[in-house]
Short mmCIF file of N, CA and C in Angstrom, two decimals:
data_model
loop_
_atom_site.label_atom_id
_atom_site.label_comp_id
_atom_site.label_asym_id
_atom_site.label_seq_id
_atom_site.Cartn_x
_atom_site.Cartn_y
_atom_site.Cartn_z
N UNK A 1 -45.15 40.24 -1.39
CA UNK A 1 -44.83 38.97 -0.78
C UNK A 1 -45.04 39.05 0.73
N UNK A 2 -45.63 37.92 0.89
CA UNK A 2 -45.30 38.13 2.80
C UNK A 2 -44.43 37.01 3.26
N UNK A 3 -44.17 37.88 4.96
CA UNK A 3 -43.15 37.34 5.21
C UNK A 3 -43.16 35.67 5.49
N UNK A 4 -44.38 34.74 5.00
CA UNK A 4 -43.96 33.53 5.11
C UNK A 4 -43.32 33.40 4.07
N UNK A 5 -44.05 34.03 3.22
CA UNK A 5 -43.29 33.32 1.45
C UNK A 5 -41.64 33.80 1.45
N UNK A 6 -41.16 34.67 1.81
CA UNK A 6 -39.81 35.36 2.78
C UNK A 6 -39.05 34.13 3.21
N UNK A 7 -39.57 33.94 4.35
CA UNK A 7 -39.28 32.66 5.51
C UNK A 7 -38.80 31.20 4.31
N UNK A 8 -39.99 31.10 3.76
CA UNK A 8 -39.64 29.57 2.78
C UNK A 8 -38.83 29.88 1.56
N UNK A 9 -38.58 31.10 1.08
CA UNK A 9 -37.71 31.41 0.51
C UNK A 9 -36.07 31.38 0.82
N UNK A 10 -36.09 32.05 2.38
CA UNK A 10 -34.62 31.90 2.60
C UNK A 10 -34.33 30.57 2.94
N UNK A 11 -35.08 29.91 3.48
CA UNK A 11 -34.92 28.55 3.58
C UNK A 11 -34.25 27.83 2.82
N UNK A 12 -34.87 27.57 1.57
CA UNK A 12 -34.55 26.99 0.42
C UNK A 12 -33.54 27.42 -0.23
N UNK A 13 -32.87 29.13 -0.12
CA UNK A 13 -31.95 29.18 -0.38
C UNK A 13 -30.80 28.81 0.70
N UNK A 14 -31.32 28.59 1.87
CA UNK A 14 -30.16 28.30 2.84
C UNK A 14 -30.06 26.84 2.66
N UNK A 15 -30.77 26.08 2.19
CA UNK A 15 -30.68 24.49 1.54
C UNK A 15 -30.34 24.68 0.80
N UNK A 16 -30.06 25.22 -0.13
CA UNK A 16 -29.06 25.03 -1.44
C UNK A 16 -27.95 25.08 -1.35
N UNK A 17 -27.33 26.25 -0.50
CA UNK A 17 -26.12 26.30 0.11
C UNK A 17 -25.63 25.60 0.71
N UNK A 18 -26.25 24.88 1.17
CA UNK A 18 -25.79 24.30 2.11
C UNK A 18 -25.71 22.46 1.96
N UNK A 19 -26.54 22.79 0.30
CA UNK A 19 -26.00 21.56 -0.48
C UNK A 19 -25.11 21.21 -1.45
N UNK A 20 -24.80 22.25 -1.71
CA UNK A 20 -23.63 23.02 -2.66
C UNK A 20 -22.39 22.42 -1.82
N UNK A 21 -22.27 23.24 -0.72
CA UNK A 21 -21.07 22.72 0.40
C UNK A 21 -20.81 21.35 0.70
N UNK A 22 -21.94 20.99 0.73
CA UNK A 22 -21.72 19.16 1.27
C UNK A 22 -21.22 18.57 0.20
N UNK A 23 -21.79 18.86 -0.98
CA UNK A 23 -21.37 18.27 -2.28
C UNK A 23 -19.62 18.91 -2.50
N UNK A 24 -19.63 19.76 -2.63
CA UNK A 24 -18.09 19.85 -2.88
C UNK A 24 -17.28 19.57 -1.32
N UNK A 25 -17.25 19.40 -0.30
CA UNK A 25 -16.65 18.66 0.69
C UNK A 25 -16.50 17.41 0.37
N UNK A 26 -17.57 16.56 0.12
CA UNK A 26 -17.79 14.92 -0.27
C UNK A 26 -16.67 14.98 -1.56
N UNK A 27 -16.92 15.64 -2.53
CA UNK A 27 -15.59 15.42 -3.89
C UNK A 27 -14.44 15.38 -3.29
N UNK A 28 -14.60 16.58 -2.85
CA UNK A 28 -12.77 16.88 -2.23
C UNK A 28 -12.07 15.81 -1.18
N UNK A 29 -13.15 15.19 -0.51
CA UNK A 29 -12.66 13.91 0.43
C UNK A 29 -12.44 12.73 -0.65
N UNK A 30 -13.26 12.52 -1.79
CA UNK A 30 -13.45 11.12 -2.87
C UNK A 30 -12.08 11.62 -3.34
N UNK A 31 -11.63 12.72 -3.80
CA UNK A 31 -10.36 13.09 -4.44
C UNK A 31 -9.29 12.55 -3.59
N UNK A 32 -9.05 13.06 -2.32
CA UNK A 32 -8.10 12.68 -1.60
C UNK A 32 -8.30 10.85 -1.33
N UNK A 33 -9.15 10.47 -1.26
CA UNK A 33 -9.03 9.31 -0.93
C UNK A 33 -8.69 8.48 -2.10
N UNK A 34 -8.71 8.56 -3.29
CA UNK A 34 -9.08 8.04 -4.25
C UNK A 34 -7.08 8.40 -4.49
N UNK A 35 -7.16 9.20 -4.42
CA UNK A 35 -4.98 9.68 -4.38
C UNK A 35 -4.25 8.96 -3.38
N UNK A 36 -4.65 8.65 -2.42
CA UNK A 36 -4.04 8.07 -1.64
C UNK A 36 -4.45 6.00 -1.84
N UNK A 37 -5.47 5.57 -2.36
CA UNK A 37 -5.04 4.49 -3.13
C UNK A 37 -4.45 4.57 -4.38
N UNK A 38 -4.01 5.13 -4.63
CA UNK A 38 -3.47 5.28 -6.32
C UNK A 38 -1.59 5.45 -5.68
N UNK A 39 -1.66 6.03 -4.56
CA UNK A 39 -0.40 5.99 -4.02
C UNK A 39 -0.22 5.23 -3.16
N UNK A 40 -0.99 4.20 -2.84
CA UNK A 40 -0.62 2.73 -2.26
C UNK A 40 -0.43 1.48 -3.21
N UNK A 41 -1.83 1.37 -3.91
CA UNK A 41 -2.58 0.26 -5.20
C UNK A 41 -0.89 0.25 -5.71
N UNK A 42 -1.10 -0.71 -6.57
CA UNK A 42 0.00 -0.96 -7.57
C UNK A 42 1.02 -1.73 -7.58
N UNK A 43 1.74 -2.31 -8.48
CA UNK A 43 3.36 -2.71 -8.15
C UNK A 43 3.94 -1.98 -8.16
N UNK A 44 5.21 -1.94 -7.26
CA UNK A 44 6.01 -1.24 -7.33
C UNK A 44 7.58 -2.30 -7.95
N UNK A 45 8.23 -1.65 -8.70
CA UNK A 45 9.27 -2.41 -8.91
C UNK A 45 10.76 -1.84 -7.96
N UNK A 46 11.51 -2.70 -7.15
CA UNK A 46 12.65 -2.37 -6.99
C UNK A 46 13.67 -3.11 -7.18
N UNK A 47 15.11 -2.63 -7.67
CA UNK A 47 15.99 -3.33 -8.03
C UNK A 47 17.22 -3.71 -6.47
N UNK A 48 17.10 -5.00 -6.79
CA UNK A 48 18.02 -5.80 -5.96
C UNK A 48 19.49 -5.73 -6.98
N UNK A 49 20.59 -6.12 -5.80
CA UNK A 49 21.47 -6.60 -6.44
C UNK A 49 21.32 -7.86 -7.76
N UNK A 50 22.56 -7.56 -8.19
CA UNK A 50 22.54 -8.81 -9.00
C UNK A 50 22.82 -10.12 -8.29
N UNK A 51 22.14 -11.12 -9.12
CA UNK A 51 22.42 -12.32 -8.46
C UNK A 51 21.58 -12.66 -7.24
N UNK A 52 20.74 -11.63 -6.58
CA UNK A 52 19.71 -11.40 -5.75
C UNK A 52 17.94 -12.04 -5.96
N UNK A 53 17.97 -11.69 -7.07
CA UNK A 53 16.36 -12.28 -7.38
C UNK A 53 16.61 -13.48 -7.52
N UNK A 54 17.88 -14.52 -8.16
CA UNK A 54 18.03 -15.85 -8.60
C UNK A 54 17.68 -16.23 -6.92
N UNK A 55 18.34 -15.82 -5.92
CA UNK A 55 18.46 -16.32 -4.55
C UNK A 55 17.17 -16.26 -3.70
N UNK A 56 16.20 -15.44 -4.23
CA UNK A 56 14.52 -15.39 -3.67
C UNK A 56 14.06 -16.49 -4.59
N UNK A 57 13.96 -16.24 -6.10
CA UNK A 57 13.78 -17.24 -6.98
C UNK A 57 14.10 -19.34 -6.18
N UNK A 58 15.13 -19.05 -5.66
CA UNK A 58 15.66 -20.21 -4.75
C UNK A 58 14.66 -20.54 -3.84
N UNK A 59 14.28 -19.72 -3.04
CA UNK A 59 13.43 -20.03 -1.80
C UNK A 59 12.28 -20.47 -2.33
N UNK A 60 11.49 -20.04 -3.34
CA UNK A 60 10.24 -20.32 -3.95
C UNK A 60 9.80 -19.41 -5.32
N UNK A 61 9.20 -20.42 -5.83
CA UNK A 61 8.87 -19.83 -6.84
C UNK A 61 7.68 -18.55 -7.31
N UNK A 62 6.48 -18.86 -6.10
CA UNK A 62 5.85 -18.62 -5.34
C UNK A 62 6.09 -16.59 -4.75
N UNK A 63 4.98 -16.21 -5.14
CA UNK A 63 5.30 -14.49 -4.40
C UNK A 63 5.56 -14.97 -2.52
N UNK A 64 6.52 -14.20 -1.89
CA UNK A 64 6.75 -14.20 -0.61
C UNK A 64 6.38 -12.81 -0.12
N UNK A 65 5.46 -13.41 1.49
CA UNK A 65 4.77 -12.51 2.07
C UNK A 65 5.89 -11.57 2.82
N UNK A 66 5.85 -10.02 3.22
CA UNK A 66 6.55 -9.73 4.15
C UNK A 66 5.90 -8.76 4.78
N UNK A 67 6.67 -8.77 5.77
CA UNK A 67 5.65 -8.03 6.92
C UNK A 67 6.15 -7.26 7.92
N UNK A 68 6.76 -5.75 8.02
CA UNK A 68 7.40 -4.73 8.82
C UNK A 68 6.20 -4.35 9.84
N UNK A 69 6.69 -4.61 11.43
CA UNK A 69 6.21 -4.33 11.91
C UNK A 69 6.92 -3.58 13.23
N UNK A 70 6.36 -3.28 14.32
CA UNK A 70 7.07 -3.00 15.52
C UNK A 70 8.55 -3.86 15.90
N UNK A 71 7.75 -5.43 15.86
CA UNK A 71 9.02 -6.29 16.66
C UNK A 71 10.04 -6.64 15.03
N UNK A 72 10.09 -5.66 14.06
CA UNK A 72 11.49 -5.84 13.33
C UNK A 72 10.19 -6.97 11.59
N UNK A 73 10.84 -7.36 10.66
CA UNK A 73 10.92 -8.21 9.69
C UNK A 73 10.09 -9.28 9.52
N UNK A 74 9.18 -9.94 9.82
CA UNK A 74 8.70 -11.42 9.15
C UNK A 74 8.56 -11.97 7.91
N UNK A 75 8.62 -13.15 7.76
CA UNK A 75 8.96 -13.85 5.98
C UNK A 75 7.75 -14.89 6.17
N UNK A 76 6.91 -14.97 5.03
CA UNK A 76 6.03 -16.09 5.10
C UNK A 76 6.42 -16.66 3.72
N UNK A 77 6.79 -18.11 3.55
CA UNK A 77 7.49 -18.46 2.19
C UNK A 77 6.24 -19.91 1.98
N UNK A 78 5.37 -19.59 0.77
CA UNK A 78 4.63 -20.82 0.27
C UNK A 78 3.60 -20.85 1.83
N UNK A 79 3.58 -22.47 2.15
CA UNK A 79 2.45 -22.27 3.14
C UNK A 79 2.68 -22.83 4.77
N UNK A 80 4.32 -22.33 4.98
CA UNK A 80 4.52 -22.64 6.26
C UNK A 80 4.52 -21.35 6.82
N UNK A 81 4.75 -21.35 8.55
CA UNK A 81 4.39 -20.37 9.40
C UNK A 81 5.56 -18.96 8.85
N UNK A 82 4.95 -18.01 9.15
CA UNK A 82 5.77 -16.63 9.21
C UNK A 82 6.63 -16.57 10.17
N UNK A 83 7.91 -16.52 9.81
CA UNK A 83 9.23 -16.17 10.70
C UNK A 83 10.01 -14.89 10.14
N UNK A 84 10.61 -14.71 11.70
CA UNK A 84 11.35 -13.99 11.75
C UNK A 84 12.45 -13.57 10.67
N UNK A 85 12.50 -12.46 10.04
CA UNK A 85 13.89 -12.40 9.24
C UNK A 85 15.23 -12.68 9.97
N UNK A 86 15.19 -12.80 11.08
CA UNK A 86 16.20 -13.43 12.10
C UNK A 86 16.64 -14.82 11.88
N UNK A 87 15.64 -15.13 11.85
CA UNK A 87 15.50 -16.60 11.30
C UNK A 87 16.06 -17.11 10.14
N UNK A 88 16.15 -16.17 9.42
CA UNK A 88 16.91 -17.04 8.04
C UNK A 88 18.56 -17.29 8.49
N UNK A 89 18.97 -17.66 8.38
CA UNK A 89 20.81 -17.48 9.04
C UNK A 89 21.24 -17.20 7.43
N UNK A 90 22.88 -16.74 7.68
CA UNK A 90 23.82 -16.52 6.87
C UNK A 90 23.48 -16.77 5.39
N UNK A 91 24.07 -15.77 4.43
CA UNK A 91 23.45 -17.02 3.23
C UNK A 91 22.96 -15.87 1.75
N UNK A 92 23.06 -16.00 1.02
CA UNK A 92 22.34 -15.22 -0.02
C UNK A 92 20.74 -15.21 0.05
N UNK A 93 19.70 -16.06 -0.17
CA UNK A 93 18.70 -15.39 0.58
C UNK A 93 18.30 -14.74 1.41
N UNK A 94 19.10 -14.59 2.31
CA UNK A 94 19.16 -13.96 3.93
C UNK A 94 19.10 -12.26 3.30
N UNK A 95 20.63 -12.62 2.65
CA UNK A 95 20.68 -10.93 2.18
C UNK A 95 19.61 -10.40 1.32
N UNK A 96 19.25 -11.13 0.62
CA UNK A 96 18.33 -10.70 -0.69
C UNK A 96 17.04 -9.79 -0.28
N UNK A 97 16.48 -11.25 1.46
CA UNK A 97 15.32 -10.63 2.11
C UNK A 97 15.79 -9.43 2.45
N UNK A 98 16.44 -9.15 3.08
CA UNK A 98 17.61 -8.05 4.04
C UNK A 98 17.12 -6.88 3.03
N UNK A 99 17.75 -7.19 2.07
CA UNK A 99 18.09 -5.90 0.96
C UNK A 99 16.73 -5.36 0.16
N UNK A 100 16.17 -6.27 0.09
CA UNK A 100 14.55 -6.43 -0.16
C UNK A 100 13.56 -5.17 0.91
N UNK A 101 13.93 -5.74 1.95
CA UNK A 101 13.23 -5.10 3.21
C UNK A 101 13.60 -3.79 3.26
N UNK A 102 15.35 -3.63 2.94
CA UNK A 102 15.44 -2.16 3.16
C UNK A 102 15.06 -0.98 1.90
N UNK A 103 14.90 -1.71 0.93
CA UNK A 103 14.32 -0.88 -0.39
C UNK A 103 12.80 -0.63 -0.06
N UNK A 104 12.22 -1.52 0.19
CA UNK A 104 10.67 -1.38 0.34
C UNK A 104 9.92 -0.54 1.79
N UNK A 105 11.23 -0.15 2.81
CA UNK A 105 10.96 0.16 3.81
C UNK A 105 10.78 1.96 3.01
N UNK A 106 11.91 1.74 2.28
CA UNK A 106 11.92 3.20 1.22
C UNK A 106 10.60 3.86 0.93
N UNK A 107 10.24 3.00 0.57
CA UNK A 107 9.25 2.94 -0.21
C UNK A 107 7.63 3.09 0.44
N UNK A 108 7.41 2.57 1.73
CA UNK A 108 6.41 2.35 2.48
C UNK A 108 6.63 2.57 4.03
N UNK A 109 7.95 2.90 4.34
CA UNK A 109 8.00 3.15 5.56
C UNK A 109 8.52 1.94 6.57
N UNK A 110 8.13 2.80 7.38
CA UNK A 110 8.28 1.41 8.58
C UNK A 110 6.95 0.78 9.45
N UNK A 111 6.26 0.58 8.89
CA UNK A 111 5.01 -0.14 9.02
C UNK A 111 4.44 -0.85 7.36
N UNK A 112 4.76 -2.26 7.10
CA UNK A 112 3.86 -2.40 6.15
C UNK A 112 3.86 -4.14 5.56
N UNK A 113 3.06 -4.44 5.24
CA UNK A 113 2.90 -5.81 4.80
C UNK A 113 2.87 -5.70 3.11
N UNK A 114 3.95 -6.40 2.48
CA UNK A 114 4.01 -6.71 1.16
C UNK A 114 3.63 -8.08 0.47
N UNK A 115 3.60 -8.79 -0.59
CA UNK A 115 4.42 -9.58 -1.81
C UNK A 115 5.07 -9.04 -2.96
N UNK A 116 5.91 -10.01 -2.40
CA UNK A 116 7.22 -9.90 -2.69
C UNK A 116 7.11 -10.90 -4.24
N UNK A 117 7.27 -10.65 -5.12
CA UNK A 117 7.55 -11.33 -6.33
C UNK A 117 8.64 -11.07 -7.14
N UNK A 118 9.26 -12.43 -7.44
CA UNK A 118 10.48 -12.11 -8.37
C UNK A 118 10.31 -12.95 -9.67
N UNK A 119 10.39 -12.62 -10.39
CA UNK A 119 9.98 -12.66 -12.33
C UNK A 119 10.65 -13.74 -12.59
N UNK A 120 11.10 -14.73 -13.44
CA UNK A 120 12.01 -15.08 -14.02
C UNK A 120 13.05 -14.34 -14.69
N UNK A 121 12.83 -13.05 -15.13
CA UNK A 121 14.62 -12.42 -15.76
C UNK A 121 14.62 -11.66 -14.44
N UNK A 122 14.55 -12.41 -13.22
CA UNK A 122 15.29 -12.02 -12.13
C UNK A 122 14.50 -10.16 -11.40
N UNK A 123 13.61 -9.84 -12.52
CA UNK A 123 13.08 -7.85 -11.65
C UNK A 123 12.05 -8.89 -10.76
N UNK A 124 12.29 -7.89 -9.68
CA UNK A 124 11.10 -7.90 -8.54
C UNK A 124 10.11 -6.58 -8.21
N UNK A 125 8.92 -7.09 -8.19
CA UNK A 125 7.87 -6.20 -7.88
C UNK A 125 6.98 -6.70 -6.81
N UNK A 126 6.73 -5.37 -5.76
CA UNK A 126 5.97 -5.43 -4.46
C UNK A 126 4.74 -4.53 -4.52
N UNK A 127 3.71 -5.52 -4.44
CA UNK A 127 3.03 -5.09 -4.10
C UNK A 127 2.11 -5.12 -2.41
N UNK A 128 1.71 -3.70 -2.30
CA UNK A 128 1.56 -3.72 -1.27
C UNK A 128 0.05 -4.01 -0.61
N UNK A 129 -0.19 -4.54 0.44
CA UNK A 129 -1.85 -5.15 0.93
C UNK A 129 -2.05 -4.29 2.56
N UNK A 130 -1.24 -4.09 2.78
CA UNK A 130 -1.21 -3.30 4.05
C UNK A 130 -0.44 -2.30 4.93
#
């Protein structure tokens, strides 16, 4: 053999290797990424007090948007503007959001945008969009 046929030899084996690697890097990133929507995607169900889902159920029938951010809580209910969880005053919905917010904060932290849906036999499930 001479040393070109040498030369284009290691070559091609240094391209193989070195396609071998890219290919299993690329899986191992599709894996992780693909786990980490599978651990976002989905409903999640959490249980409110009793007497709690009837009182979201109250506000609308309708899934309600929510939205944890820096400045604290927002509620978007049907198709008026997003307010403050401040905003709701005193009241059994108030708490429901309240109690709502602090299960799902569980759940997602303290950064995150949900809907919020409550069933008719009163279970609620969140799913999350952001």
């Amino acid at each position: 053999m001479t040393t070109t046929n040498l030369a284009i030899l290691a070559f091609l084996g240094a391209a193989l290797v070195g396609l071998v690697i890219a290919w299993y890097w690329a899986r191992t990133l599709k894996e992780r990424y693909e786990a980490e929507s599978r651990a976002h995607g989905g409903a999640v169900r959490i249980e409110l007090s009793p007497g709690r889902g009837a009182s979201l159920r109250g506000l609308t029938p309708e899934p309600i948007l929510l939205k944890q951010a820096a400045d604290g809580v927002r509620v978007q209910i049907d198709d008026r503007p997003m307010l403050p969880l401040a905003a709701f005053l005193a009241g059994d919905a108030s708490a429901a959001l309240r109690e709502a917010a602090a299960h799902i904060a569980q759940h997602f932290g303290q950064s995150w945008t949900v809907l919020l849906t409550v069933h008719a036999d009163e279970s609620v499930t969140v799913q999350r969009l952001a």
